[in-house]
Short mmCIF file of C-alpha atoms in Angstrom, two decimals:
data_model
loop_
_atom_site.label_atom_id
_atom_site.label_comp_id
_atom_site.label_asym_id
_atom_site.label_seq_id
_atom_site.Cartn_x
_atom_site.Cartn_y
_atom_site.Cartn_z
CA UNK N 153 0.00 0.00 0.00
CA UNK N 154 1.41 3.34 -0.99
CA UNK N 155 -0.06 6.81 -0.71
CA UNK N 156 0.10 9.36 -3.53
CA UNK N 157 2.25 12.45 -3.13
CA UNK N 158 -0.90 14.54 -2.68
CA UNK N 159 -2.10 12.32 0.18
CA UNK N 160 1.31 12.59 1.83
CA UNK N 161 1.28 16.37 1.33
CA UNK N 162 -2.13 16.73 3.00
CA UNK N 163 -1.09 14.30 5.75
CA UNK N 164 2.25 16.03 6.42
CA UNK N 165 0.81 19.56 6.24
CA UNK N 166 -2.89 19.24 6.85
CA UNK N 167 -4.89 22.36 5.95
CA UNK N 168 -7.53 23.85 8.24
CA UNK N 169 -6.80 21.89 11.38
CA UNK N 170 -8.58 23.09 14.49
CA UNK N 171 -11.93 24.27 15.77
CA UNK N 172 -14.13 27.26 15.01
CA UNK N 173 -15.55 29.13 17.97
CA UNK N 174 -19.26 29.80 17.52
CA UNK N 175 -19.34 27.57 14.46
CA UNK N 176 -22.59 27.62 12.49
CA UNK N 177 -22.45 23.86 12.04
CA UNK N 178 -20.49 21.00 13.66
CA UNK N 179 -20.57 17.42 12.38
CA UNK N 180 -18.92 14.32 13.78
CA UNK N 181 -18.80 10.88 12.16
CA UNK N 182 -16.98 7.58 12.70
CA UNK N 183 -16.11 5.87 15.96
CA UNK N 184 -13.04 5.10 17.99
CA UNK N 185 -13.57 1.33 17.81
CA UNK N 186 -13.05 1.44 14.07
CA UNK N 187 -10.11 3.78 14.39
CA UNK N 188 -11.54 6.87 12.64
CA UNK N 189 -13.38 9.91 13.99
CA UNK N 190 -13.79 13.11 11.97
CA UNK N 191 -15.18 16.33 13.36
CA UNK N 192 -15.94 19.23 11.00
CA UNK N 193 -16.70 22.85 11.86
CA UNK N 194 -18.23 25.31 9.36
CA UNK N 195 -18.89 29.03 9.38
CA UNK N 196 -21.61 30.18 6.97
CA UNK N 197 -22.17 33.72 5.78
CA UNK N 198 -24.83 34.59 3.20
CA UNK N 199 -25.05 30.99 1.99
CA UNK N 200 -21.27 30.80 1.54
CA UNK N 201 -18.99 28.57 3.63
CA UNK N 202 -16.53 31.21 4.73
CA UNK N 203 -14.50 28.94 6.98
CA UNK N 204 -14.13 25.23 7.61
CA UNK N 205 -11.92 23.42 10.12
CA UNK N 206 -11.48 19.82 11.18
CA UNK N 207 -10.15 17.52 13.85
CA UNK N 208 -9.49 13.88 13.00
CA UNK N 209 -8.47 10.75 14.86
CA UNK N 210 -7.39 8.21 12.29
CA UNK N 211 -4.87 6.94 9.80
CA UNK N 212 -2.93 8.94 7.21
CA UNK N 213 -5.76 8.72 4.68
CA UNK N 214 -8.32 9.86 7.26
CA UNK N 215 -6.27 12.99 7.98
CA UNK N 216 -5.54 13.68 4.30
CA UNK N 217 -9.17 13.25 3.19
CA UNK N 218 -10.38 15.54 6.01
CA UNK N 219 -7.87 18.16 4.98
CA UNK N 220 -8.78 17.91 1.29
CA UNK N 221 -12.53 17.98 1.99
CA UNK N 222 -12.19 21.26 3.93
CA UNK N 223 -10.21 22.74 1.05
CA UNK N 224 -12.84 21.66 -1.47
CA UNK N 225 -15.76 23.35 0.29
CA UNK N 226 -14.13 26.47 1.67
CA UNK N 227 -15.47 29.57 -0.12
CA UNK N 228 -18.15 27.50 -1.87
CA UNK N 229 -21.92 27.90 -1.59
CA UNK N 230 -23.88 25.46 0.53
CA UNK N 231 -25.37 23.95 -2.60
CA UNK N 232 -21.91 23.29 -3.98
CA UNK N 233 -20.78 21.79 -0.66
CA UNK N 234 -23.81 19.49 -0.63
CA UNK N 235 -22.67 18.11 -3.95
CA UNK N 236 -19.25 17.09 -2.61
CA UNK N 237 -18.72 13.37 -3.13
CA UNK N 238 -16.16 10.99 -1.73
CA UNK N 239 -15.09 10.41 -5.32
CA UNK N 240 -14.24 14.10 -5.75
CA UNK N 241 -12.14 13.98 -2.55
CA UNK N 242 -10.32 10.88 -3.80
CA UNK N 243 -9.69 12.37 -7.23
CA UNK N 244 -8.34 15.57 -5.72
CA UNK N 245 -5.88 13.41 -3.78
CA UNK N 246 -4.82 11.44 -6.90
CA UNK N 247 -6.51 8.34 -5.56
CA UNK N 248 -6.46 6.21 -2.42
CA UNK N 249 -5.50 2.58 -1.83
CA UNK N 250 -8.68 0.42 -2.02
CA UNK N 251 -8.59 -0.36 1.70
CA UNK N 252 -8.71 3.39 2.43
CA UNK N 253 -11.68 4.37 0.28
CA UNK N 254 -13.90 4.37 3.38
CA UNK N 255 -11.90 7.37 4.68
CA UNK N 256 -13.12 9.49 1.77
CA UNK N 257 -16.70 8.34 2.47
CA UNK N 258 -16.24 9.43 6.07
CA UNK N 259 -14.94 12.85 4.93
CA UNK N 260 -17.99 13.38 2.71
CA UNK N 261 -20.27 12.33 5.55
CA UNK N 262 -18.48 14.65 8.00
CA UNK N 263 -19.13 17.66 5.72
CA UNK N 264 -22.77 16.61 5.34
CA UNK N 265 -23.10 16.19 9.11
CA UNK N 266 -21.81 19.74 9.64
CA UNK N 267 -24.30 21.06 7.04
CA UNK N 268 -27.12 19.09 8.68
CA UNK N 269 -26.21 20.65 12.02
CA UNK N 270 -26.29 24.10 10.37
CA UNK N 271 -29.87 23.51 9.15
CA UNK N 272 -30.91 22.08 12.51
CA UNK N 273 -29.66 25.24 14.22
CA UNK N 274 -31.84 27.24 11.83
CA UNK N 275 -34.80 25.10 12.83
CA UNK N 276 -34.96 23.40 9.42
CA UNK N 277 -35.24 19.61 9.13
CA UNK N 278 -31.97 18.72 7.36
CA UNK N 279 -32.90 15.30 6.09
CA UNK N 280 -34.77 16.34 2.90
CA UNK N 281 -31.84 18.64 1.98
CA UNK N 282 -28.74 16.78 3.17
CA UNK N 283 -30.01 13.21 3.16
CA UNK N 284 -29.38 10.62 5.82
CA UNK N 285 -26.03 10.95 7.54
CA UNK N 286 -24.08 7.82 8.07
CA UNK N 287 -22.59 8.65 11.45
CA UNK N 288 -20.96 5.29 11.96
CA UNK N 289 -18.66 3.59 9.48
CA UNK N 290 -20.18 1.15 7.05
CA UNK N 291 -19.97 -1.84 9.36
CA UNK N 292 -17.12 -3.36 7.40
CA UNK N 293 -14.42 -5.65 8.71
CA UNK N 294 -13.46 -3.14 11.37
CA UNK N 295 -16.70 -3.47 13.28
CA UNK N 296 -16.88 -7.22 13.45
CA UNK N 297 -14.41 -7.70 16.27
CA UNK E 114 18.14 14.20 9.01
CA UNK E 115 18.94 11.27 11.25
CA UNK E 116 17.92 7.87 9.84
CA UNK E 117 16.99 5.15 12.31
CA UNK E 118 15.94 1.68 11.30
CA UNK E 119 13.77 0.46 14.17
CA UNK E 120 11.88 -2.37 12.51
CA UNK E 121 14.24 -5.31 12.94
CA UNK E 122 11.33 -7.58 13.84
CA UNK E 123 10.10 -7.09 10.26
CA UNK E 124 13.48 -7.76 8.72
CA UNK E 125 17.15 -6.99 9.35
CA UNK E 126 19.97 -5.61 7.24
CA UNK E 127 22.12 -8.29 5.62
CA UNK E 128 25.42 -8.43 7.51
CA UNK E 129 28.43 -7.61 5.27
CA UNK E 130 30.22 -10.61 6.82
CA UNK E 131 27.33 -12.83 5.79
CA UNK E 132 27.30 -11.43 2.26
CA UNK E 133 31.04 -12.10 1.97
CA UNK E 134 30.49 -15.71 2.99
CA UNK E 135 27.67 -16.05 0.44
CA UNK E 136 29.43 -14.40 -2.51
CA UNK E 137 31.32 -17.44 -3.88
CA UNK E 138 28.04 -19.36 -4.10
CA UNK E 139 26.43 -16.52 -6.04
CA UNK E 140 29.37 -16.33 -8.44
CA UNK E 141 31.99 -19.02 -9.03
CA UNK E 142 30.61 -22.00 -7.09
CA UNK E 143 27.30 -22.11 -8.90
CA UNK E 144 27.10 -25.89 -9.21
CA UNK E 145 24.05 -27.90 -8.32
CA UNK E 146 24.76 -29.70 -5.04
CA UNK E 147 23.28 -32.87 -6.53
CA UNK E 148 25.88 -32.91 -9.34
CA UNK E 149 28.99 -35.05 -9.12
CA UNK E 150 31.64 -32.74 -10.61
CA UNK E 151 33.77 -30.35 -8.58
CA UNK E 152 31.63 -27.18 -8.43
CA UNK E 153 28.65 -29.39 -7.61
CA UNK E 154 30.40 -31.21 -4.80
CA UNK E 155 31.84 -27.93 -3.53
CA UNK E 156 28.30 -26.59 -3.25
CA UNK E 157 27.21 -29.83 -1.56
CA UNK E 158 30.03 -29.48 0.94
CA UNK E 159 28.97 -25.91 1.75
CA UNK E 160 25.38 -27.03 2.37
CA UNK E 161 26.54 -29.92 4.57
CA UNK E 162 28.77 -27.62 6.60
CA UNK E 163 25.94 -25.12 7.04
CA UNK E 164 23.64 -27.91 8.20
CA UNK E 165 26.17 -29.05 10.80
CA UNK E 166 26.66 -25.48 11.98
CA UNK E 167 22.95 -24.83 12.39
CA UNK E 168 22.46 -28.16 14.19
CA UNK E 169 25.22 -27.39 16.67
CA UNK E 170 23.92 -23.83 17.26
CA UNK E 171 20.49 -25.07 18.37
CA UNK E 172 21.76 -28.13 20.25
CA UNK E 173 20.38 -30.70 17.79
CA UNK E 174 21.88 -34.17 18.16
CA UNK E 175 22.37 -34.74 14.47
CA UNK E 176 22.80 -32.45 11.48
CA UNK E 177 20.26 -34.49 9.49
CA UNK E 178 17.56 -33.13 11.76
CA UNK E 179 17.94 -29.75 9.98
CA UNK E 180 15.92 -29.16 6.79
CA UNK E 181 16.40 -26.01 4.75
CA UNK E 182 13.29 -24.26 3.48
CA UNK E 183 12.32 -20.97 1.84
CA UNK E 184 11.67 -19.25 5.19
CA UNK E 185 9.61 -19.10 8.35
CA UNK E 186 6.21 -19.40 6.71
CA UNK E 187 7.15 -22.53 4.79
CA UNK E 188 8.70 -24.06 7.90
CA UNK E 189 5.53 -23.39 9.91
CA UNK E 190 3.27 -24.71 7.16
CA UNK E 191 5.31 -27.85 6.69
CA UNK E 192 5.66 -28.59 10.40
CA UNK E 193 1.99 -28.08 11.20
CA UNK E 194 0.21 -29.33 8.09
CA UNK E 195 2.73 -32.11 7.49
CA UNK E 196 2.61 -33.49 11.00
CA UNK E 197 -1.14 -33.11 11.49
CA UNK E 198 -1.97 -34.77 8.17
CA UNK E 199 0.39 -37.63 9.04
CA UNK E 200 -1.17 -38.15 12.47
CA UNK E 201 -4.74 -37.83 11.23
CA UNK E 202 -4.27 -41.27 9.71
CA UNK E 203 -3.96 -42.49 13.30
CA UNK E 204 -7.10 -40.70 14.43
CA UNK E 205 -5.37 -37.67 15.90
CA UNK E 206 -7.08 -34.54 14.71
CA UNK E 207 -6.73 -31.97 17.49
CA UNK E 208 -4.22 -29.09 17.61
CA UNK E 209 -3.36 -26.76 20.48
CA UNK E 210 -1.98 -23.31 19.75
CA UNK E 211 -2.31 -19.81 21.19
CA UNK E 212 -4.45 -16.83 20.26
CA UNK E 213 -1.55 -14.61 19.30
CA UNK E 214 0.57 -16.74 17.00
CA UNK E 215 1.97 -15.30 13.80
CA UNK E 216 -0.43 -15.60 10.86
CA UNK E 217 1.86 -18.26 9.34
CA UNK E 218 0.68 -20.47 12.22
CA UNK E 219 -2.83 -19.09 12.80
CA UNK E 220 -3.88 -19.21 9.16
CA UNK E 221 -2.32 -22.68 8.81
CA UNK E 222 -4.44 -23.84 11.75
CA UNK E 223 -7.50 -22.22 10.18
CA UNK E 224 -6.78 -24.11 6.95
CA UNK E 225 -6.60 -27.37 8.92
CA UNK E 226 -9.91 -26.52 10.62
CA UNK E 227 -11.42 -26.48 7.15
CA UNK E 228 -9.95 -29.97 6.64
CA UNK E 229 -11.78 -31.17 9.74
CA UNK E 230 -9.21 -30.61 12.47
CA UNK E 231 -10.25 -29.18 15.81
CA UNK E 232 -8.05 -26.37 17.15
CA UNK E 233 -7.84 -25.06 20.72
CA UNK E 234 -6.53 -21.49 20.94
CA UNK E 235 -5.24 -20.95 24.48
CA UNK E 236 -5.33 -17.54 26.14
CA UNK E 237 -2.23 -15.36 26.47
CA UNK E 238 -3.43 -13.06 29.27
CA UNK E 239 -2.56 -9.43 29.87
CA UNK E 240 1.19 -10.07 30.04
CA UNK E 241 1.19 -11.86 26.68
CA UNK E 242 2.44 -15.16 28.08
CA UNK E 243 0.88 -18.60 27.66
CA UNK E 244 0.26 -20.55 30.89
CA UNK E 245 1.67 -24.10 30.59
CA UNK E 246 -1.22 -25.45 32.71
CA UNK E 247 -3.65 -24.20 30.05
CA UNK E 248 -1.82 -26.37 27.52
CA UNK E 249 -1.99 -29.30 29.93
CA UNK E 250 -5.72 -28.82 30.42
CA UNK E 251 -6.36 -28.57 26.69
CA UNK E 252 -4.71 -31.92 25.88
CA UNK E 253 -7.07 -34.64 24.69
CA UNK E 254 -6.64 -38.26 23.60
CA UNK E 255 -6.67 -37.15 19.97
CA UNK E 256 -4.23 -34.22 20.28
CA UNK E 257 -1.72 -34.42 17.44
CA UNK E 258 0.34 -31.29 17.96
CA UNK E 259 1.05 -28.36 20.25
CA UNK E 260 2.44 -25.30 18.45
CA UNK E 261 3.41 -22.25 20.50
CA UNK E 262 5.66 -19.44 19.29
CA UNK E 263 8.95 -18.93 21.13
CA UNK E 264 8.64 -15.13 21.22
CA UNK E 265 5.81 -12.99 19.92
CA UNK E 266 6.55 -10.95 16.80
CA UNK E 267 4.65 -7.84 17.89
CA UNK E 268 5.11 -7.55 21.65
CA UNK E 269 8.26 -9.68 21.97
CA UNK E 270 7.04 -11.71 24.96
CA UNK E 271 9.02 -14.91 25.52
CA UNK E 272 7.00 -18.05 26.20
CA UNK E 273 7.77 -20.81 28.76
CA UNK E 274 8.92 -23.15 25.99
CA UNK E 275 10.78 -25.65 28.16
CA UNK E 276 7.79 -26.18 30.45
CA UNK E 277 5.39 -26.54 27.54
CA UNK E 278 7.82 -28.99 25.93
CA UNK E 279 7.94 -31.02 29.14
CA UNK E 280 4.16 -31.27 29.23
CA UNK E 281 4.12 -32.42 25.62
CA UNK E 282 6.84 -34.97 26.29
CA UNK E 283 4.95 -36.39 29.30
CA UNK E 284 1.82 -36.71 27.17
CA UNK E 285 3.66 -38.05 24.10
CA UNK E 286 2.51 -35.12 21.95
CA UNK E 287 4.70 -33.48 19.32
CA UNK E 288 5.73 -29.91 20.16
CA UNK E 289 6.50 -27.34 17.46
CA UNK E 290 7.69 -23.80 18.09
CA UNK E 291 7.86 -20.89 15.67
CA UNK E 292 11.18 -19.43 16.84
CA UNK E 293 11.49 -16.93 13.99
CA UNK E 294 11.71 -13.91 16.33
CA UNK E 295 13.56 -15.64 19.15
CA UNK E 296 16.43 -17.44 17.48
CA UNK E 297 19.69 -15.53 17.72
CA UNK E 298 18.16 -13.36 20.45
CA UNK E 299 17.65 -15.91 23.24
CA UNK E 300 19.57 -19.13 23.99
CA UNK E 301 17.87 -22.09 22.32
CA UNK E 302 18.62 -25.75 22.86
CA UNK E 303 16.12 -28.15 21.32
CA UNK E 304 17.27 -31.05 23.53
CA UNK E 305 17.12 -29.21 26.85
CA UNK E 306 13.91 -27.44 25.92
CA UNK E 307 12.02 -30.51 24.70
CA UNK E 308 11.38 -29.07 21.24
CA UNK E 309 10.39 -31.54 18.50
CA UNK E 310 10.15 -29.08 15.60
CA UNK E 311 11.44 -25.51 15.32
CA UNK E 312 11.01 -22.90 12.57
CA UNK E 313 13.54 -20.19 11.75
CA UNK E 314 14.09 -17.58 9.04
CA UNK E 315 17.50 -16.17 8.07
CA UNK E 316 16.44 -12.58 7.37
CA UNK E 317 15.41 -12.01 10.98
CA UNK E 318 19.03 -12.33 12.14
CA UNK E 319 20.94 -10.41 9.45
CA UNK E 320 20.89 -13.26 6.96
CA UNK E 321 19.33 -13.22 3.47
CA UNK E 322 15.61 -13.27 2.69
CA UNK E 323 14.11 -16.39 1.13
CA UNK E 324 15.93 -18.92 3.28
CA UNK E 325 14.82 -20.66 6.45
CA UNK E 326 15.08 -23.95 8.21
CA UNK E 327 12.95 -26.44 10.06
CA UNK E 328 14.41 -28.60 12.79
CA UNK E 329 12.65 -31.98 12.87
CA UNK E 330 13.63 -34.31 15.68
CA UNK E 331 14.63 -37.81 14.56
CA UNK E 332 11.55 -40.03 14.57
CA UNK E 333 9.08 -37.20 14.00
CA UNK E 334 7.62 -37.69 10.53
CA UNK E 335 5.56 -34.88 9.04
CA UNK E 336 4.17 -35.66 5.57
CA UNK E 337 6.21 -34.41 2.65
CA UNK E 338 5.15 -30.90 1.77
CA UNK E 339 6.99 -30.27 -1.50
CA UNK E 340 7.18 -33.29 -3.77
CA UNK E 341 9.91 -33.63 -6.35
CA UNK E 342 13.59 -34.47 -6.26
CA UNK E 343 15.56 -36.16 -3.52
CA UNK E 344 16.91 -33.01 -1.88
CA UNK E 345 16.80 -32.71 1.93
CA UNK E 346 16.87 -36.50 2.22
CA UNK E 347 13.81 -36.80 0.03
CA UNK E 348 11.62 -34.80 2.37
CA UNK E 349 11.75 -31.34 0.83
CA UNK E 350 12.30 -31.21 -2.92
CA UNK E 351 13.87 -28.33 -4.81
CA UNK E 352 17.43 -27.39 -5.70
CA UNK E 353 19.07 -25.99 -2.60
CA UNK E 354 19.37 -22.22 -2.18
CA UNK E 355 23.09 -22.71 -1.61
CA UNK E 356 24.06 -19.07 -1.03
CA UNK E 357 21.03 -18.57 1.20
CA UNK E 358 21.83 -21.66 3.25
CA UNK E 359 25.46 -20.60 3.65
CA UNK E 360 24.23 -17.13 4.65
CA UNK E 361 21.74 -18.51 7.15
CA UNK E 362 24.39 -20.57 8.91
CA UNK E 363 26.91 -17.71 9.02
CA UNK E 364 24.30 -15.23 10.25
CA UNK E 365 23.10 -17.56 12.98
CA UNK E 366 26.67 -18.24 14.03
CA UNK E 367 27.31 -14.49 14.34
CA UNK E 368 24.01 -13.87 16.14
CA UNK E 369 24.60 -16.62 18.68
CA UNK E 370 28.26 -15.76 19.32
CA UNK E 371 27.44 -12.08 19.98
CA UNK E 372 24.19 -12.73 21.83
CA UNK E 373 25.32 -12.22 25.39
CA UNK E 374 26.92 -8.83 24.86
CA UNK E 375 24.18 -7.62 22.54
CA UNK E 376 21.45 -8.67 24.97
CA UNK E 377 23.04 -6.58 27.72
CA UNK E 378 23.29 -3.55 25.47
CA UNK E 379 19.82 -3.80 23.95
CA UNK E 380 18.08 -4.56 27.24
CA UNK E 381 19.54 -1.40 28.75
CA UNK E 382 18.48 0.71 25.74
CA UNK E 383 15.04 -0.88 25.60
CA UNK E 384 14.36 -0.23 29.28
CA UNK E 385 15.55 3.37 29.06
CA UNK E 386 13.30 3.95 26.07
CA UNK E 387 10.26 2.33 27.72
CA UNK E 388 10.78 4.34 30.94
CA UNK E 389 11.11 7.53 28.92
CA UNK E 390 8.05 6.92 26.75
CA UNK E 391 5.92 5.91 29.72
CA UNK E 392 6.26 9.51 30.89
CA UNK E 393 3.81 10.40 28.11
CA UNK E 394 0.40 10.56 29.73
CA UNK E 395 -2.02 7.75 28.93
CA UNK E 396 0.64 5.54 27.40
CA UNK E 397 1.20 1.86 28.12
CA UNK E 398 3.73 -0.84 27.42
CA UNK E 399 2.24 -3.94 25.82
CA UNK E 400 3.37 -7.32 27.09
CA UNK E 401 5.48 -8.41 30.02
CA UNK E 402 8.39 -6.05 30.70
CA UNK E 403 10.86 -8.71 31.82
CA UNK E 404 10.08 -11.75 29.70
CA UNK E 405 10.49 -9.97 26.38
CA UNK E 406 13.02 -9.85 23.57
CA UNK E 407 15.90 -7.47 24.35
CA UNK E 408 15.22 -5.29 21.29
CA UNK E 409 11.42 -5.04 21.46
CA UNK E 410 9.36 -2.02 22.52
CA UNK E 411 5.61 -2.05 21.89
CA UNK E 412 3.51 0.78 23.27
CA UNK E 413 0.07 2.32 22.90
CA UNK E 414 -0.76 6.00 23.14
CA UNK E 415 -4.41 6.75 23.74
CA UNK E 416 -6.24 9.16 21.48
CA UNK E 417 -4.13 8.64 18.37
CA UNK E 418 -4.04 6.09 15.58
CA UNK E 419 -0.96 3.98 14.89
CA UNK E 420 -0.59 4.49 11.16
CA UNK E 421 -0.47 8.27 11.40
CA UNK E 422 2.08 7.92 14.19
CA UNK E 423 4.33 5.71 12.09
CA UNK E 424 3.99 7.93 8.99
CA UNK E 425 5.07 10.92 11.09
CA UNK E 426 7.95 8.88 12.53
CA UNK E 427 8.96 8.12 8.94
CA UNK E 428 8.84 11.85 8.08
CA UNK E 429 11.33 12.25 10.93
CA UNK E 430 13.63 9.50 9.64
CA UNK E 431 12.48 6.73 11.98
CA UNK E 432 11.34 3.44 10.39
CA UNK E 433 8.90 1.76 12.75
CA UNK E 434 5.82 -0.39 12.62
CA UNK E 435 2.40 0.23 14.08
CA UNK E 436 1.18 -3.32 14.33
CA UNK E 437 -2.13 -1.66 13.53
CA UNK E 438 -4.78 -2.45 11.03
CA UNK E 439 -3.69 -0.06 8.41
CA UNK E 440 -0.35 -1.61 7.58
CA UNK E 441 -1.74 -5.06 7.06
CA UNK E 442 -4.53 -4.02 4.74
CA UNK E 443 -7.18 -5.02 7.23
CA UNK E 444 -9.11 -2.53 9.29
CA UNK E 445 -9.03 -4.57 12.45
CA UNK E 446 -6.48 -3.67 15.06
CA UNK E 447 -3.72 -6.18 15.77
CA UNK E 448 -5.00 -9.60 16.87
CA UNK E 449 -2.03 -9.73 19.25
CA UNK E 450 -3.07 -6.57 21.11
CA UNK E 451 -6.70 -7.70 21.22
CA UNK E 452 -5.55 -11.08 22.60
CA UNK E 453 -3.89 -9.38 25.57
CA UNK E 454 -7.16 -7.64 26.34
CA UNK E 455 -6.74 -4.16 24.87
CA UNK E 456 -9.95 -2.48 23.73
CA UNK E 457 -10.10 -1.68 20.00
CA UNK E 458 -9.70 2.08 20.43
CA UNK E 459 -6.46 1.69 22.40
CA UNK E 460 -5.12 -1.14 20.23
CA UNK E 461 -5.43 1.20 17.22
CA UNK E 462 -2.79 3.50 18.71
CA UNK E 463 0.14 1.11 18.83
CA UNK E 464 3.79 1.46 17.90
CA UNK E 465 6.41 -1.28 17.67
CA UNK E 466 10.12 -0.43 17.68
CA UNK E 467 12.58 -3.28 17.31
CA UNK E 468 16.32 -2.80 17.52
CA UNK E 469 19.54 -4.48 16.44
CA UNK E 470 23.22 -4.28 17.26
CA UNK E 471 23.41 -1.24 14.97
CA UNK E 472 21.15 0.80 17.26
CA UNK E 473 22.95 3.46 19.32
CA UNK E 474 22.21 5.41 22.51
CA UNK E 475 21.95 8.51 20.29
CA UNK E 476 19.20 6.78 18.31
CA UNK E 477 17.31 6.20 21.56
CA UNK E 478 17.78 9.89 22.52
CA UNK E 479 16.38 10.95 19.15
CA UNK E 480 13.36 8.64 19.45
CA UNK E 481 12.77 9.93 22.98
CA UNK E 482 12.74 13.45 21.58
CA UNK E 483 10.53 12.78 18.53
CA UNK E 484 7.84 10.39 19.79
CA UNK E 485 6.43 12.72 22.49
CA UNK E 486 6.37 15.61 19.96
CA UNK E 487 4.47 13.54 17.41
CA UNK E 488 2.05 12.12 19.98
CA UNK E 489 1.25 15.67 21.17
CA UNK E 490 0.82 16.92 17.61
CA UNK E 491 -1.60 14.11 16.71
CA UNK E 492 -3.48 14.41 19.99
CA UNK E 493 -3.98 18.11 19.36
CA UNK E 494 -5.87 17.28 16.19
CA UNK E 495 -7.73 14.29 17.64
CA UNK E 496 -11.41 14.55 18.59
CA UNK E 497 -10.97 11.30 20.53
CA UNK E 498 -8.26 12.87 22.69
CA UNK E 499 -10.56 15.83 23.23
CA UNK E 500 -13.19 13.40 24.56
CA UNK E 501 -10.71 11.58 26.79
CA UNK E 502 -9.62 14.89 28.36
CA UNK E 503 -13.22 16.01 28.81
CA UNK E 504 -14.07 12.78 30.60
CA UNK E 505 -11.00 13.25 32.79
CA UNK E 506 -12.20 16.72 33.82
CA UNK E 507 -15.70 15.45 34.56
CA UNK E 508 -14.47 12.68 36.83
#
């Protein structure tokens, strides 16, 4: 298993690490048993994601996908952020080893969870807009133990 | 940047002295040991000498109890499958092993389960050491084989091999040990320790990759595993890896002759490193502190994940292993760490460092400087660590 240079770059120098005080939306997905937790913070101004930060417990790919996902939605409209897919995160990182694809799914879900929290705070039911958030991992090999 | 190789449990650097010994058999003495002419018989002589050397280094009575193989995995497969299949014909279809064997043993046992064998996996407890009485209690009338590793590959814990061997002897059961990590690092004597079969691999003690050996006590008859020519007294076919065999014998000779001094040096370094790293809050050493290989350190740091720790170590010039899920291509944490009772979330944050004679006190200083920095960095970005600290404050 080898990581691309882009993955190593985002792992070595992750962008947007940290928390946002008074964030407009906070999303957390994954669990410690499986070895990955991602927490995303977003600041929204006039429908634009003006800031996005993350904290991640996980492997190199988990950190790199979190970092790339924040980069991909920063400065974008909410609608654009809602369209972010795990595939887009993977492509932006020049690919991931097959066993690490679930990290990009988690990154997409973390962004969606933060957006769902933003709608909830506004008193809007997020599910019709954001869809169902998969807060836990997919129940793969990691959860069988 | 400083470069430190701290993954000697994975493989070791080939010793220049070993390479020198091997060179003629990679160049001028290329004959097939089964051939009658001079370069053939010269190669044969080298293989015979290596066999005698290996036999004497492990206390075997006779050099024809040593069989050369392609490495540790083949030796384990042959010993276990070969012996069990042979004894099944006599109605013996039960195997005893432990929960934290190397996959070369565990997956071999799983394969035999599919063939109808029953396998008992004994516990290894929090200290990572098998209790001989558990072996005794697991023995049944149809037990064919007990296979227990000499020292664990991840946490380095050394097993009570002599006692287990005694129990097997008393009960007339064949005893195999995977000594791949132990040999060259701890004194081994197959006679004194009641070992019937023993696996080794040259590249774990500064020999070449692709060469191993299996000790098979006279009278123990595992089925033939590789059919073909008459090599290895007709029990393991295939033209001998002459250079590899010569290298294995030389490397083992060097490892055994320098063992005492090296053990003193590495034990001191290991203990200093463990004491230093235990100063990191919420860290733990995995496996018994005393009954462990002199060059093995295996620790967990709560709130971080092992792969990101080892990638950051690599960015700082330190080659280490996490023993975690991510390196093996599976998402489960190490079966070894789970077997000693660690919860998944802690087992994910493991780090194994394994040293050799090349390791220096300065290397240890550098590791002691870098690991706490990296752990702090990763914890600062970890939502799990945030939770752990919050729970601490609430209690």
